[in-house]
């Protein structure tokens, strides 16, 4: 009963942030789950090139998170930075189906990870701003659960679309653009920053 009450006490903006994470993860995982195979089989990239791409991409996220968190504290406007980060990530998605070379994929992946680095710390700080201390665990848990649902749903959706499209990577990558912009729309329209 206490758990149910805790879930009911979570503000709508936190639920919305959970769905923002879910839709963006669906989009990202639809692409990322297929990207190494696409790079090797379509663009002819080697394992070393793929490893460098992933290493640079993930390092970029870690470095940017430090500065975006500090910037969100300084500005006191978490939603704006979250919108910028999710917007950068959403705008990177069409580059994947358009890519004709490894360098374009590298740039798209880097831009996408810049977006993730910009958005994550302000988004988590926004959750802390939105909920009382006694509900923070439930709120973070909800957001992470919806994020994980997206991480599972993305590869499943990619597999289904690969089967139904005759193995068209670019078709799946184009389909991944839609949930990215759904995520951005939910954030823009349904998340409210607390009044100070």
XYZ file of N, CA and C in Angstrom:
588
model
N 0.825 -1.208 0.000
C 0.000 0.000 0.000
C 0.859 1.258 0.000
N 1.959 1.202 0.777
C 2.849 2.360 0.837
C 3.508 2.609 -0.522
N 3.840 1.483 -1.230
C 4.440 1.615 -2.560
C 3.467 2.274 -3.531
N 2.203 1.832 -3.508
C 1.189 2.412 -4.396
C 1.005 3.893 -4.107
N 0.994 4.248 -2.815
C 0.862 5.658 -2.453
C 2.054 6.460 -2.944
N 3.258 5.864 -2.875
C 4.460 6.539 -3.358
C 4.405 6.810 -4.840
N 3.909 5.835 -5.604
C 3.791 6.008 -7.057
C 2.755 7.083 -7.376
N 1.638 7.092 -6.641
C 0.591 8.092 -6.887
C 1.059 9.502 -6.561
N 2.035 9.615 -5.667
C 2.513 10.944 -5.271
C 3.516 11.541 -6.259
N 3.919 10.760 -7.249
C 4.895 11.252 -8.231
C 4.214 12.262 -9.155
N 4.760 13.461 -9.299
C 4.129 14.490 -10.144
C 4.056 14.082 -11.611
N 3.103 14.677 -12.312
C 2.922 14.365 -13.743
C 4.161 14.714 -14.563
N 4.863 15.755 -14.175
C 6.071 16.128 -14.923
C 7.143 15.046 -14.833
N 7.205 14.342 -13.704
C 8.178 13.254 -13.566
C 7.766 12.067 -14.433
N 6.456 11.763 -14.441
C 5.967 10.733 -15.361
C 6.320 11.109 -16.803
N 6.108 12.377 -17.137
C 6.418 12.832 -18.490
C 7.899 12.663 -18.801
N 8.756 12.999 -17.838
C 10.202 12.814 -18.042
C 10.550 11.342 -18.239
N 9.820 10.468 -17.565
C 10.030 9.036 -17.779
C 9.705 8.634 -19.204
N 8.592 9.147 -19.720
C 8.225 8.828 -21.103
C 9.164 9.500 -22.105
N 9.677 10.673 -21.762
C 10.701 11.319 -22.588
C 11.903 10.383 -22.726
N 12.367 9.861 -21.599
C 13.505 8.935 -21.618
C 13.176 7.677 -22.407
N 11.965 7.158 -22.211
C 11.582 5.924 -22.889
C 11.593 6.085 -24.411
N 10.944 7.137 -24.897
C 10.876 7.322 -26.348
C 12.255 7.596 -26.950
N 13.089 8.382 -26.249
C 14.424 8.633 -26.789
C 15.266 7.365 -26.784
N 15.092 6.539 -25.760
C 15.842 5.284 -25.728
C 15.375 4.324 -26.808
N 14.082 4.287 -27.074
C 13.589 3.463 -28.185
C 14.277 3.893 -29.473
N 14.293 5.200 -29.716
C 14.918 5.730 -30.921
C 16.400 5.380 -30.986
N 17.117 5.675 -29.894
C 18.566 5.442 -29.878
C 18.905 3.970 -30.046
N 18.171 3.102 -29.345
C 18.500 1.680 -29.406
C 18.089 1.034 -30.725
N 17.087 1.589 -31.390
C 16.760 1.099 -32.734
C 17.958 1.294 -33.667
N 18.675 2.383 -33.460
C 19.847 2.668 -34.288
C 21.083 1.956 -33.761
N 21.364 2.123 -32.469
C 22.622 1.612 -31.913
C 22.715 0.094 -31.947
N 21.577 -0.594 -31.841
C 21.622 -2.053 -31.873
C 22.027 -2.587 -33.246
N 21.784 -1.807 -34.288
C 22.124 -2.220 -35.650
C 23.382 -1.551 -36.188
N 23.854 -0.518 -35.515
C 24.911 0.326 -36.072
C 26.207 -0.427 -36.383
N 26.728 -1.282 -35.480
C 27.968 -1.989 -35.830
C 27.834 -2.850 -37.082
N 26.682 -3.535 -37.222
C 26.475 -4.383 -38.407
C 26.360 -3.517 -39.652
N 25.655 -2.390 -39.532
C 25.524 -1.455 -40.650
C 26.891 -0.930 -41.082
N 27.692 -0.535 -40.098
C 29.020 -0.005 -40.408
C 29.886 -1.033 -41.120
N 29.823 -2.274 -40.680
C 30.663 -3.320 -41.279
C 30.125 -3.793 -42.626
N 28.822 -4.103 -42.684
C 28.282 -4.745 -43.884
C 27.919 -3.764 -44.997
N 27.534 -2.529 -44.627
C 27.119 -1.562 -45.647
C 28.232 -0.560 -45.967
N 28.890 -0.051 -44.918
C 29.902 0.987 -45.133
C 31.330 0.449 -45.125
N 31.501 -0.824 -44.809
C 32.824 -1.453 -44.885
C 33.798 -1.049 -43.802
N 33.300 -0.585 -42.665
C 34.181 -0.207 -41.551
C 34.687 -1.448 -40.837
N 35.883 -1.344 -40.270
C 36.465 -2.452 -39.531
C 36.142 -2.374 -38.047
N 36.524 -3.438 -37.337
C 36.245 -3.511 -35.901
C 36.951 -2.396 -35.135
N 38.173 -2.055 -35.537
C 38.912 -0.993 -34.850
C 38.201 0.346 -34.988
N 37.719 0.641 -36.186
C 37.010 1.903 -36.424
C 35.743 1.976 -35.581
N 35.043 0.857 -35.462
C 33.821 0.824 -34.650
C 34.166 1.023 -33.178
N 35.233 0.389 -32.733
C 35.671 0.554 -31.344
C 36.052 1.987 -31.021
N 36.765 2.639 -31.940
C 37.144 4.044 -31.745
C 35.889 4.917 -31.666
N 34.948 4.666 -32.566
C 33.693 5.426 -32.578
C 32.989 5.333 -31.228
N 32.829 4.118 -30.710
C 32.108 3.935 -29.452
C 32.876 4.529 -28.269
N 34.188 4.374 -28.275
C 35.002 4.919 -27.191
C 34.930 6.433 -27.122
N 35.073 7.078 -28.272
C 35.006 8.550 -28.322
C 33.610 9.031 -27.950
N 32.578 8.325 -28.433
C 31.196 8.721 -28.156
C 30.900 8.682 -26.659
N 31.274 7.584 -26.008
C 30.956 7.461 -24.582
C 31.812 8.398 -23.732
N 33.052 8.637 -24.126
C 33.889 9.595 -23.395
C 33.304 10.996 -23.491
N 32.750 11.325 -24.642
C 32.137 12.633 -24.848
C 30.988 12.857 -23.859
N 30.149 11.833 -23.685
C 29.029 11.939 -22.737
C 29.539 12.247 -21.341
N 30.541 11.494 -20.901
C 31.028 11.629 -19.528
C 31.609 13.013 -19.250
N 32.336 13.551 -20.203
C 32.945 14.873 -20.022
C 31.878 15.968 -20.003
N 30.942 15.904 -20.942
C 29.938 16.969 -21.055
C 29.001 16.983 -19.856
N 28.705 15.810 -19.287
C 27.803 15.750 -18.130
C 28.300 16.625 -16.980
N 29.601 16.660 -16.784
C 30.167 17.465 -15.693
C 29.783 18.926 -15.870
N 29.987 19.427 -17.078
C 29.753 20.846 -17.333
C 28.261 21.174 -17.425
N 27.454 20.258 -17.979
C 26.019 20.553 -18.087
C 25.365 20.583 -16.713
N 25.825 19.738 -15.805
C 25.294 19.754 -14.447
C 25.607 21.064 -13.748
N 26.850 21.505 -13.875
C 27.236 22.786 -13.251
C 26.489 23.950 -13.890
N 26.328 23.900 -15.208
C 25.624 24.976 -15.902
C 24.159 25.040 -15.475
N 23.537 23.877 -15.281
C 22.132 23.879 -14.867
C 21.983 24.439 -13.454
N 22.971 24.195 -12.590
C 22.948 24.792 -11.246
C 23.080 26.315 -11.332
N 23.962 26.764 -12.197
C 24.221 28.197 -12.333
C 23.021 28.930 -12.933
N 22.424 28.331 -13.990
C 21.281 28.960 -14.651
C 20.011 28.826 -13.822
N 19.881 27.685 -13.126
C 18.651 27.405 -12.402
C 17.491 27.062 -13.308
N 17.775 26.819 -14.582
C 16.745 26.460 -15.564
C 17.085 25.090 -16.136
N 16.566 24.071 -15.504
C 16.899 22.696 -15.911
C 16.234 22.313 -17.236
N 14.979 22.703 -17.402
C 14.230 22.257 -18.576
C 14.849 22.767 -19.872
N 15.335 23.997 -19.865
C 15.939 24.564 -21.082
C 17.119 23.721 -21.537
N 18.000 23.372 -20.601
C 19.154 22.544 -20.963
C 18.729 21.146 -21.383
N 17.724 20.595 -20.705
C 17.224 19.275 -21.101
C 16.663 19.333 -22.521
N 15.923 20.393 -22.836
C 15.396 20.565 -24.197
C 16.509 20.676 -25.225
N 17.543 21.428 -24.890
C 18.685 21.555 -25.807
C 19.310 20.184 -26.048
N 19.532 19.434 -24.958
C 20.158 18.116 -25.092
C 19.316 17.135 -25.881
N 18.030 17.049 -25.545
C 17.148 16.141 -26.291
C 16.975 16.614 -27.731
N 16.967 17.931 -27.930
C 16.857 18.463 -29.281
C 18.062 18.112 -30.148
N 19.262 18.236 -29.582
C 20.485 17.862 -30.309
C 20.424 16.389 -30.696
N 20.024 15.552 -29.738
C 19.947 14.113 -30.014
C 18.917 13.809 -31.105
N 17.744 14.455 -31.017
C 16.700 14.216 -32.017
C 17.156 14.658 -33.410
N 17.833 15.788 -33.485
C 18.294 16.297 -34.781
C 19.404 15.445 -35.385
N 20.103 14.690 -34.540
C 21.164 13.813 -35.069
C 20.591 12.573 -35.744
N 19.373 12.167 -35.407
C 18.835 10.884 -35.882
C 18.725 10.779 -37.401
N 18.256 11.828 -38.111
C 18.172 11.683 -39.577
C 19.527 11.514 -40.271
N 20.612 11.862 -39.590
C 21.934 11.695 -40.204
C 22.285 10.223 -40.410
N 21.747 9.350 -39.568
C 22.094 7.926 -39.678
C 21.562 7.293 -40.969
N 20.277 7.454 -41.304
C 19.821 6.868 -42.570
C 20.396 7.568 -43.801
N 20.836 8.822 -43.633
C 21.420 9.546 -44.763
C 22.900 9.248 -44.958
N 23.514 8.609 -43.966
C 24.973 8.418 -43.987
C 25.416 7.525 -45.135
N 26.411 8.017 -45.862
C 27.016 7.213 -46.923
C 28.453 6.870 -46.637
N 28.954 7.278 -45.470
C 30.348 7.009 -45.126
C 30.490 6.896 -43.610
N 31.610 6.304 -43.211
C 31.911 6.158 -41.787
C 31.996 7.519 -41.098
N 32.560 8.505 -41.779
C 32.749 9.817 -41.159
C 31.421 10.474 -40.815
N 30.399 10.272 -41.648
C 29.078 10.843 -41.353
C 28.467 10.150 -40.146
N 28.593 8.828 -40.078
C 28.091 8.085 -38.916
C 28.839 8.528 -37.664
N 30.145 8.706 -37.776
C 30.952 9.156 -36.633
C 30.434 10.505 -36.124
N 30.202 11.435 -37.052
C 29.698 12.754 -36.669
C 28.315 12.647 -36.036
N 27.437 11.835 -36.628
C 26.080 11.671 -36.095
C 26.105 11.079 -34.693
N 26.949 10.087 -34.492
C 27.043 9.436 -33.171
C 27.587 10.419 -32.137
N 28.565 11.212 -32.551
C 29.152 12.196 -31.644
C 28.126 13.272 -31.267
N 27.384 13.760 -32.256
C 26.347 14.763 -31.986
C 25.294 14.194 -31.042
N 24.880 12.960 -31.294
C 23.897 12.301 -30.437
C 24.386 12.214 -28.994
N 25.662 11.866 -28.815
C 26.213 11.725 -27.465
C 26.425 13.085 -26.793
N 26.698 14.114 -27.588
C 26.743 15.470 -27.022
C 25.378 15.800 -26.427
N 24.317 15.473 -27.170
C 22.965 15.705 -26.668
C 22.705 14.973 -25.368
N 23.144 13.724 -25.288
C 22.959 12.956 -24.055
C 23.736 13.584 -22.905
N 24.956 14.019 -23.176
C 25.757 14.645 -22.137
C 25.133 15.931 -21.623
N 24.535 16.704 -22.519
C 23.909 17.973 -22.133
C 22.655 17.735 -21.304
N 21.871 16.714 -21.629
C 20.535 16.582 -21.037
C 20.494 15.829 -19.714
N 21.374 14.853 -19.501
C 21.181 13.916 -18.396
C 21.221 14.567 -17.011
N 22.251 15.356 -16.731
C 22.365 15.954 -15.397
C 21.237 16.955 -15.118
N 20.910 17.858 -16.048
C 19.785 18.762 -15.793
C 18.458 18.030 -15.617
N 18.246 16.971 -16.387
C 17.002 16.201 -16.254
C 16.890 15.582 -14.856
N 17.985 14.980 -14.394
C 17.955 14.364 -13.065
C 17.810 15.414 -11.963
N 18.458 16.567 -12.157
C 18.309 17.651 -11.189
C 16.882 18.190 -11.193
N 16.253 18.210 -12.359
C 14.864 18.662 -12.459
C 13.937 17.744 -11.673
N 14.190 16.443 -11.733
C 13.382 15.504 -10.937
C 13.527 15.828 -9.452
N 14.754 16.077 -9.010
C 14.974 16.425 -7.601
C 14.241 17.708 -7.231
N 14.180 18.664 -8.161
C 13.472 19.924 -7.910
C 11.959 19.729 -7.825
N 11.450 18.741 -8.559
C 10.009 18.550 -8.689
C 9.374 17.785 -7.538
N 10.155 16.973 -6.844
C 9.543 16.073 -5.856
C 10.116 16.311 -4.462
N 9.314 16.077 -3.428
C 9.843 16.156 -2.068
C 10.831 15.027 -1.811
N 11.664 15.218 -0.831
C 12.740 14.277 -0.557
C 12.238 12.847 -0.377
N 11.087 12.668 0.273
C 10.602 11.324 0.550
C 10.104 10.587 -0.692
N 9.925 11.312 -1.803
C 9.461 10.676 -3.047
C 10.559 10.568 -4.106
N 11.761 10.982 -3.789
C 12.814 11.015 -4.812
C 13.208 9.623 -5.288
N 13.303 8.672 -4.371
C 13.668 7.314 -4.774
C 12.663 6.730 -5.752
N 11.379 6.891 -5.436
C 10.327 6.388 -6.327
C 10.361 7.108 -7.669
N 10.622 8.402 -7.635
C 10.641 9.190 -8.872
C 11.805 8.793 -9.778
N 13.001 8.658 -9.198
C 14.143 8.218 -9.997
C 13.930 6.800 -10.506
N 13.347 5.961 -9.646
C 13.082 4.580 -10.052
C 12.108 4.497 -11.205
N 11.068 5.331 -11.158
C 10.095 5.358 -12.255
C 10.749 5.779 -13.561
N 11.519 6.863 -13.504
C 12.167 7.331 -14.739
C 13.099 6.280 -15.301
N 13.883 5.647 -14.417
C 14.826 4.638 -14.875
C 14.112 3.404 -15.425
N 12.978 3.038 -14.815
C 12.212 1.886 -15.306
C 11.679 2.144 -16.709
N 11.149 3.335 -16.936
C 10.655 3.671 -18.273
C 11.803 3.761 -19.274
N 12.957 4.286 -18.836
C 14.149 4.326 -19.674
C 14.563 2.909 -20.083
N 14.551 1.992 -19.114
C 14.924 0.601 -19.386
C 13.930 -0.061 -20.333
N 12.658 0.277 -20.167
C 11.643 -0.239 -21.091
C 11.957 0.177 -22.523
N 12.388 1.428 -22.680
C 12.785 1.892 -24.002
C 14.010 1.183 -24.529
N 14.967 0.896 -23.624
C 16.201 0.206 -24.024
C 15.920 -1.220 -24.483
N 14.873 -1.832 -23.940
C 14.462 -3.171 -24.377
C 13.616 -3.075 -25.642
N 12.704 -2.095 -25.660
C 11.795 -1.962 -26.791
C 12.468 -1.556 -28.090
N 13.539 -0.762 -27.992
C 14.228 -0.299 -29.195
C 14.790 -1.428 -30.050
N 15.614 -2.316 -29.481
C 16.129 -3.436 -30.278
C 15.031 -4.376 -30.775
N 13.975 -4.568 -29.964
C 12.858 -5.409 -30.414
C 12.172 -4.789 -31.624
N 11.946 -3.466 -31.553
C 11.333 -2.773 -32.688
C 12.235 -2.831 -33.911
N 13.556 -2.671 -33.699
C 14.506 -2.733 -34.818
C 14.487 -4.117 -35.466
N 14.444 -5.163 -34.652
C 14.415 -6.543 -35.183
C 13.151 -6.778 -36.000
N 12.018 -6.333 -35.450
C 10.743 -6.504 -36.160
C 10.766 -5.763 -37.492
N 11.240 -4.518 -37.477
C 11.260 -3.729 -38.712
C 12.272 -4.268 -39.721
N 13.369 -4.822 -39.239
C 14.324 -5.460 -40.159
C 13.680 -6.646 -40.860
N 12.917 -7.423 -40.111
C 12.233 -8.587 -40.697
C 11.179 -8.162 -41.705
N 10.403 -7.144 -41.363
C 9.296 -6.743 -42.233
C 9.728 -5.880 -43.418
N 10.938 -5.314 -43.330
C 11.412 -4.456 -44.429
C 12.407 -5.162 -45.343
N 12.594 -6.438 -45.111
C 13.564 -7.171 -45.934
C 15.002 -6.840 -45.608
N 15.248 -6.451 -44.367
C 16.617 -6.188 -43.923
C 17.144 -4.814 -44.289
N 16.256 -3.822 -44.367
C 16.676 -2.467 -44.747
C 17.095 -1.663 -43.508
N 18.404 -1.491 -43.356
C 18.913 -0.689 -42.242
C 18.367 0.728 -42.302
N 18.396 1.315 -43.467
C 17.991 2.718 -43.599
C 16.508 2.911 -43.274
N 15.676 1.940 -43.611
C 14.266 2.021 -43.250
C 14.105 2.073 -41.727
N 14.830 1.207 -41.027
C 14.763 1.180 -39.562
C 15.281 2.489 -38.986
N 16.377 3.004 -39.536
C 16.940 4.259 -39.042
C 15.968 5.422 -39.250
N 15.274 5.428 -40.382
C 14.271 6.474 -40.588
C 13.123 6.324 -39.594
N 12.710 5.077 -39.339
C 11.629 4.846 -38.371
C 12.024 5.325 -36.980
N 13.318 5.258 -36.661
C 13.801 5.678 -35.338
C 13.722 7.178 -35.128
N 13.573 7.933 -36.203
C 13.462 9.393 -36.079
C 12.173 9.770 -35.349
N 11.095 9.016 -35.596
C 9.784 9.365 -35.038
C 9.770 9.374 -33.505
N 10.178 8.287 -32.814
C 10.141 8.354 -31.347
C 11.054 9.427 -30.757
N 12.127 9.782 -31.463
C 13.002 10.849 -30.965
C 12.255 12.175 -30.894
N 11.466 12.470 -31.913
C 10.728 13.731 -31.919
C 9.475 13.668 -31.041
N 8.930 12.462 -30.833
C 7.867 12.300 -29.834
C 8.417 12.655 -28.454
N 9.617 12.159 -28.153
C 10.285 12.438 -26.879
C 10.442 13.935 -26.672
N 10.919 14.618 -27.679
C 11.140 16.066 -27.595
C 9.822 16.820 -27.393
N 8.771 16.366 -28.070
C 7.459 17.002 -27.952
C 6.879 16.833 -26.550
N 6.999 15.622 -25.998
C 6.512 15.371 -24.640
C 7.235 16.282 -23.646
N 8.546 16.396 -23.808
C 9.316 17.270 -22.911
C 8.861 18.719 -23.023
N 8.692 19.203 -24.236
C 8.336 20.606 -24.443
C 6.943 20.920 -23.906
N 5.985 20.000 -24.072
C 4.589 20.307 -23.764
C 4.119 19.855 -22.386
N 4.707 18.795 -21.852
C 4.133 18.191 -20.648
C 4.994 18.327 -19.396
N 6.232 18.750 -19.538
C 7.088 18.903 -18.362
C 7.057 20.353 -17.911
N 6.750 20.563 -16.644
C 6.706 21.903 -16.069
C 7.811 22.057 -15.034
N 8.603 23.090 -15.183
C 9.628 23.382 -14.181
C 8.951 23.980 -12.962
N 9.382 23.609 -11.749
C 8.726 24.168 -10.556
C 8.958 25.669 -10.456
N 7.932 26.354 -10.008
C 8.066 27.811 -9.848
C 8.924 28.097 -8.634
N 9.767 29.120 -8.737
C 10.686 29.426 -7.623
C 10.115 30.531 -6.755
